[in-house]
Amino acid sequence: MIRRPQSLANLCKSLTNLRVSRQFQPFLVHTRGKKNKVDLSQLVTPVPIKPSPDDINVGAELSGKIDKTALLKILNQFTHQKEIRNLCLENALDESFQQTAFMSFRKYCMEMESLPVDLHITISDILQGAGHPTDLFPYFLRHAKQIFPHLDCMDDLKKISDLREPANWYPSARAINRKIIFHSGPTNSGKTYHAMQRFAKAKSGVYCGPLKLLAQEVYHKINASGTDCDLVTGEERKFAQGEGNPSPHVSCTVEMTSVNTPYEVAVIDEIQQIKDPGRGWAWTRAFLGLIADEIHVCGEPGTAQLLQRLCDITGETLEIRHYKRLTSLTIEKTALGSLNNVQPGDCIVCFSKNDIYSVSRQIEASGKEVAVIYGSLPPNTKIAQSAKFNDVNNSCKVMVATDAIGMGLNLSIRRVIFYSLIKPMVNEKGEKEMDTISVSQALQIAGRAGRYGTQWEHGYVTTYKHEDLPTLNKLLASPTEPITQAGLHPTADQIELYAFHLPNSSLSNLIDIFITLSTVDDSLYFMCNIDDFKFLAEMIQHVPLPLRARYVFCCAPINRKMPLVCSMFLKYARQYSKNEPVTFDWLSTHVAWPWSMPKTIVDLVNLEAVFDTLDLYLWLSYRFMDIFPDAKLVRDMQKELDQIIQQGVFQITKLLKNSETPISSNTPDEDSFALSTRKNQYNRNTVNVTKSLFEDGFFSDDEKMQRRGKEMSKSPLKYGKLSKKLIEQGLLTPEMLEMLKKEWSANENNSNNDDDGPFHVGGSGRRGRKK
């Protein structure tokens, strides 16, 4: 064994330039008033350290080979030292990280043929009694930072995700003295009208609305009044003064609000949506970031306290203008009891699409014509249905709708009837649950009865069930709940900085780490739910995309419960990754254009999903113009589809009667439509449902998954975990699974002699179609 002077060991140690850093103190994350110790162990995956083939074992030449048996004892002593564990905690290595790091370091030292010279010499010293096991800590910490890169940039990560002062994100807005005016009042109080009067008279202005319908309505009204106004939504741009020539006034959806353009007046409508768990961040961004001399904010009185606190932070004054309802609203003493008791001007509000179908069918069975409005209908179809209902000369006098009528439509309603007071909602944890509607929701919907300036200026409200009437009385007698928090969301720039520090993490993983490390002033703000964003990120995780493009794709506003839309989203991403344009011809093939009139309710929902895929195309076309070049043709296609859907909704009862699939407890979006979509593939051919799921990318493309699909098709009951996962992710419902099982059984009976089942794996190992 070659001996060397003790000074050589000290020299090697000094060359490492490693100091046990005490800058990484245990940190806390603020989440809704609670301080929870951060646990990243389930989010961070250790990076494997691979030996270099060019490594030369200099340490062995200097101090000889290491006795691995003796080394194992030293490493075990090291991991059990209380002092070492305390040092780990001081360096952001909690117990879960410690265990992984200790095991990795032990494996590294025991299995690596050539260790770094400084580590090799230190181990040799310890084995010969010239050192102590604790001397290994600097090398252990260096190894831990290699397998957990976030440890080396924890300070930077925490600074990036420090969201305690979002007002400072908008220096241009802070540089001017903005006048904030809050128009506070209930529905039908004229608050938005007064704000829009100031907007129309200003030299320049921006209207920020919650829905495309409202943005379009403002666009048409302002232009009709003689003031040029542009329209900007996620899917549409219209220039009053000609293409590419922007007007000083613009009407937009709140997410599309520019925080870089100065205006004289800005109007932010429905400000109470700042508390929305999914979209609240857009109202926060608009309120804090708009560069305007006057900010006119319209909404419920319960938002006043939050707005005042935000103004205190920005150093701005808040002027509150109170409005009272312009028409009377009476709560009836009796419930409707029976659909036979509906009268002209009635609107029955349901909270599920199946209730919409059931109620409208029963009413039309009694000889009354019904207008139908629900969320997934195209905007023009909603407008057509509302115009049909509002027309005093039209025979349609009854409306059946979801709470989509709560904002965005001018309706002449005499009486609002709550079919139920229970609604599916998303709680603070992002979990779906059934609960009684809030005071705010009850007031918003009930307030649609008795609109000023219409034939029904006195409004009435009641319930369908007698037992719900006391609850409704209590809700409408209660003051609106005070809103105490505004929503926030990670920006693309913040996630890009995270990716710079953690280049091996997926977008979904970056989001998780960001949320975990984020620091929020929970007395004023909350982090918006990002489950939809993560769902899309995981769906296209295997598609090679630049981070910025991946982030933009994941911001797409789609309904993840509609398999066709998810399928097309994935296909769009694949086309982008291959730099292949999504042309009109390509799209026509995938949506089976031209379309025919729907014959059943499933056909109608099918077409609604196609409309959403066209909306998605248009949304992407404004962000990736080269890849989605045929926006004008797609818009024309969408107008044609809108007309077809309108005709389908006008005869919705007939479609219900023609439907062979009975209405289930889930909406057609989630069961019958999904199954029909998967079978038809929009090419009018019968295709196996399971095969379609594989081809649409809900499963990976590798050969193992194909073979598993083959096995699954023959014996689906063996794969309960996979089925459960699909149901949890919203790709299947229990009803769909039952129908899939029936189809698998039929395929098995019809294909006993087919060894490959519904899939054929070619010699290349890639997926191929059965011939």
mmCIF file of N, CA and C in Angstrom, residues 336 338-349 356 359-364 366-373 385-391 394-401 411-417 455-456 652:
data_model
loop_
_atom_site.group_PDB
_atom_site.id
_atom_site.type_symbol
_atom_site.label_atom_id
_atom_site.label_comp_id
_atom_site.label_asym_id
_atom_site.label_seq_id
_atom_site.Cartn_x
_atom_site.Cartn_y
_atom_site.Cartn_z
ATOM 1 N N LEU A 336 -93.235 24.679 -7.223
ATOM 2 C CA LEU A 336 -93.918 24.350 -8.483
ATOM 3 C C LEU A 336 -94.663 23.026 -8.362
ATOM 4 N N SER A 338 -95.128 20.341 -9.871
ATOM 5 C CA SER A 338 -95.281 19.528 -11.070
ATOM 6 C C SER A 338 -94.925 20.367 -12.295
ATOM 7 N N LEU A 339 -94.334 19.718 -13.299
ATOM 8 C CA LEU A 339 -93.986 20.424 -14.531
ATOM 9 C C LEU A 339 -95.230 20.834 -15.308
ATOM 10 N N ASN A 340 -96.366 20.286 -14.943
ATOM 11 C CA ASN A 340 -97.620 20.709 -15.582
ATOM 12 C C ASN A 340 -98.008 22.126 -15.179
ATOM 13 N N ASN A 341 -97.336 22.627 -14.119
ATOM 14 C CA ASN A 341 -97.685 23.956 -13.602
ATOM 15 C C ASN A 341 -96.818 25.082 -14.170
ATOM 16 N N VAL A 342 -95.955 24.761 -15.126
ATOM 17 C CA VAL A 342 -95.114 25.815 -15.699
ATOM 18 C C VAL A 342 -95.977 26.814 -16.464
ATOM 19 N N GLN A 343 -95.539 28.080 -16.466
ATOM 20 C CA GLN A 343 -96.281 29.157 -17.104
ATOM 21 C C GLN A 343 -95.370 29.921 -18.057
ATOM 22 N N PRO A 344 -95.945 30.718 -18.943
ATOM 23 C CA PRO A 344 -95.119 31.531 -19.845
ATOM 24 C C PRO A 344 -94.146 32.419 -19.063
ATOM 25 N N GLY A 345 -92.891 32.462 -19.525
ATOM 26 C CA GLY A 345 -91.861 33.257 -18.864
ATOM 27 C C GLY A 345 -91.089 32.493 -17.811
ATOM 28 N N ASP A 346 -91.445 31.215 -17.598
ATOM 29 C CA ASP A 346 -90.736 30.405 -16.601
ATOM 30 C C ASP A 346 -89.396 29.913 -17.137
ATOM 31 N N CYS A 347 -88.399 29.877 -16.247
ATOM 32 C CA CYS A 347 -87.102 29.270 -16.555
ATOM 33 C C CYS A 347 -86.781 28.276 -15.453
ATOM 34 N N ILE A 348 -86.697 27.006 -15.825
ATOM 35 C CA ILE A 348 -86.357 25.958 -14.856
ATOM 36 C C ILE A 348 -84.850 25.737 -14.909
ATOM 37 N N VAL A 349 -84.185 25.938 -13.787
ATOM 38 C CA VAL A 349 -82.727 25.846 -13.716
ATOM 39 C C VAL A 349 -82.329 24.489 -13.158
ATOM 40 N N ILE A 356 -81.647 18.519 -17.619
ATOM 41 C CA ILE A 356 -82.079 19.367 -18.737
ATOM 42 C C ILE A 356 -82.887 18.541 -19.735
ATOM 43 N N VAL A 359 -86.295 17.167 -18.072
ATOM 44 C CA VAL A 359 -87.311 18.201 -17.837
ATOM 45 C C VAL A 359 -87.867 18.724 -19.159
ATOM 46 N N SER A 360 -86.985 19.014 -20.115
ATOM 47 C CA SER A 360 -87.459 19.554 -21.395
ATOM 48 C C SER A 360 -88.348 18.553 -22.114
ATOM 49 N N ARG A 361 -88.021 17.280 -22.003
ATOM 50 C CA ARG A 361 -88.829 16.251 -22.658
ATOM 51 C C ARG A 361 -90.224 16.174 -22.043
ATOM 52 N N GLN A 362 -90.282 16.266 -20.704
ATOM 53 C CA GLN A 362 -91.582 16.191 -20.038
ATOM 54 C C GLN A 362 -92.443 17.408 -20.356
ATOM 55 N N ILE A 363 -91.832 18.584 -20.410
ATOM 56 C CA ILE A 363 -92.607 19.795 -20.685
ATOM 57 C C ILE A 363 -93.150 19.764 -22.115
ATOM 58 N N GLU A 364 -92.311 19.370 -23.061
ATOM 59 C CA GLU A 364 -92.776 19.331 -24.450
ATOM 60 C C GLU A 364 -93.825 18.238 -24.655
ATOM 61 N N SER A 366 -96.192 17.810 -22.785
ATOM 62 C CA SER A 366 -97.481 18.415 -22.414
ATOM 63 C C SER A 366 -97.945 19.450 -23.439
ATOM 64 N N GLY A 367 -97.184 19.586 -24.531
ATOM 65 C CA GLY A 367 -97.600 20.473 -25.614
ATOM 66 C C GLY A 367 -96.957 21.845 -25.586
ATOM 67 N N LYS A 368 -96.050 22.108 -24.652
ATOM 68 C CA LYS A 368 -95.388 23.417 -24.568
ATOM 69 C C LYS A 368 -94.022 23.349 -25.244
ATOM 70 N N GLU A 369 -93.687 24.413 -25.953
ATOM 71 C CA GLU A 369 -92.386 24.480 -26.621
ATOM 72 C C GLU A 369 -91.335 24.985 -25.633
ATOM 73 N N VAL A 370 -90.125 24.458 -25.742
ATOM 74 C CA VAL A 370 -89.081 24.753 -24.757
ATOM 75 C C VAL A 370 -87.816 25.267 -25.441
ATOM 76 N N ALA A 371 -87.206 26.296 -24.854
ATOM 77 C CA ALA A 371 -85.860 26.736 -25.242
ATOM 78 C C ALA A 371 -84.877 26.107 -24.257
ATOM 79 N N VAL A 372 -83.716 25.672 -24.763
ATOM 80 C CA VAL A 372 -82.751 24.946 -23.932
ATOM 81 C C VAL A 372 -81.394 25.642 -23.996
ATOM 82 N N ILE A 373 -80.793 25.870 -22.850
ATOM 83 C CA ILE A 373 -79.449 26.463 -22.780
ATOM 84 C C ILE A 373 -78.629 25.714 -21.740
ATOM 85 N N GLN A 385 -81.207 30.443 -28.908
ATOM 86 C CA GLN A 385 -82.207 29.924 -27.970
ATOM 87 C C GLN A 385 -82.777 31.041 -27.095
ATOM 88 N N SER A 386 -81.899 31.959 -26.660
ATOM 89 C CA SER A 386 -82.375 33.058 -25.824
ATOM 90 C C SER A 386 -83.268 34.003 -26.638
ATOM 91 N N ALA A 387 -82.905 34.241 -27.931
ATOM 92 C CA ALA A 387 -83.739 35.093 -28.787
ATOM 93 C C ALA A 387 -85.112 34.474 -29.010
ATOM 94 N N LYS A 388 -85.132 33.164 -29.175
ATOM 95 C CA LYS A 388 -86.400 32.438 -29.351
ATOM 96 C C LYS A 388 -87.284 32.600 -28.114
ATOM 97 N N PHE A 389 -86.679 32.510 -26.940
ATOM 98 C CA PHE A 389 -87.430 32.628 -25.687
ATOM 99 C C PHE A 389 -87.872 34.071 -25.445
ATOM 100 N N ASN A 390 -87.016 35.055 -25.794
ATOM 101 C CA ASN A 390 -87.316 36.467 -25.533
ATOM 102 C C ASN A 390 -88.359 37.045 -26.484
ATOM 103 N N ASP A 391 -88.503 36.444 -27.652
ATOM 104 C CA ASP A 391 -89.413 36.976 -28.677
ATOM 105 C C ASP A 391 -90.869 36.816 -28.230
ATOM 106 N N ASN A 394 -92.996 34.682 -30.459
ATOM 107 C CA ASN A 394 -92.635 33.278 -30.660
ATOM 108 C C ASN A 394 -93.480 32.399 -29.744
ATOM 109 N N SER A 395 -93.794 31.201 -30.215
ATOM 110 C CA SER A 395 -94.625 30.288 -29.422
ATOM 111 C C SER A 395 -93.865 29.685 -28.247
ATOM 112 N N CYS A 396 -92.539 29.809 -28.225
ATOM 113 C CA CYS A 396 -91.729 29.265 -27.129
ATOM 114 C C CYS A 396 -91.774 30.214 -25.947
ATOM 115 N N LYS A 397 -92.347 29.764 -24.835
ATOM 116 C CA LYS A 397 -92.520 30.619 -23.664
ATOM 117 C C LYS A 397 -91.831 30.065 -22.411
ATOM 118 N N VAL A 398 -91.200 28.901 -22.541
ATOM 119 C CA VAL A 398 -90.578 28.262 -21.375
ATOM 120 C C VAL A 398 -89.114 27.965 -21.698
ATOM 121 N N MET A 399 -88.255 28.138 -20.702
ATOM 122 C CA MET A 399 -86.835 27.826 -20.877
ATOM 123 C C MET A 399 -86.397 26.815 -19.829
ATOM 124 N N VAL A 400 -85.540 25.892 -20.262
ATOM 125 C CA VAL A 400 -84.888 24.958 -19.344
ATOM 126 C C VAL A 400 -83.384 25.177 -19.514
ATOM 127 N N ALA A 401 -82.695 25.483 -18.431
ATOM 128 C CA ALA A 401 -81.291 25.877 -18.555
ATOM 129 C C ALA A 401 -80.489 25.462 -17.333
ATOM 130 N N LEU A 411 -81.967 37.846 -20.750
ATOM 131 C CA LEU A 411 -83.147 36.995 -20.841
ATOM 132 C C LEU A 411 -84.354 37.671 -20.203
ATOM 133 N N SER A 412 -85.496 37.506 -20.840
ATOM 134 C CA SER A 412 -86.739 38.059 -20.326
ATOM 135 C C SER A 412 -87.461 36.951 -19.550
ATOM 136 N N ILE A 413 -87.096 36.790 -18.290
ATOM 137 C CA ILE A 413 -87.623 35.702 -17.453
ATOM 138 C C ILE A 413 -88.599 36.278 -16.426
ATOM 139 N N ARG A 414 -89.756 35.659 -16.343
ATOM 140 C CA ARG A 414 -90.738 36.066 -15.323
ATOM 141 C C ARG A 414 -90.460 35.385 -14.000
ATOM 142 N N ARG A 415 -90.188 34.057 -14.081
ATOM 143 C CA ARG A 415 -89.992 33.284 -12.845
ATOM 144 C C ARG A 415 -88.851 32.292 -13.034
ATOM 145 N N VAL A 416 -87.971 32.273 -12.051
ATOM 146 C CA VAL A 416 -86.900 31.269 -12.006
ATOM 147 C C VAL A 416 -87.318 30.156 -11.058
ATOM 148 N N ILE A 417 -87.213 28.920 -11.546
ATOM 149 C CA ILE A 417 -87.591 27.749 -10.738
ATOM 150 C C ILE A 417 -86.361 26.865 -10.584
ATOM 151 N N GLN A 455 -90.857 42.707 -20.691
ATOM 152 C CA GLN A 455 -92.272 42.500 -20.379
ATOM 153 C C GLN A 455 -92.466 41.949 -18.971
ATOM 154 N N TRP A 456 -91.391 41.396 -18.392
ATOM 155 C CA TRP A 456 -91.498 40.820 -17.051
ATOM 156 C C TRP A 456 -90.603 41.618 -16.088
ATOM 157 N N ILE A 652 -84.765 19.062 -29.800
ATOM 158 C CA ILE A 652 -84.061 18.223 -28.831
ATOM 159 C C ILE A 652 -84.947 17.089 -28.307
#
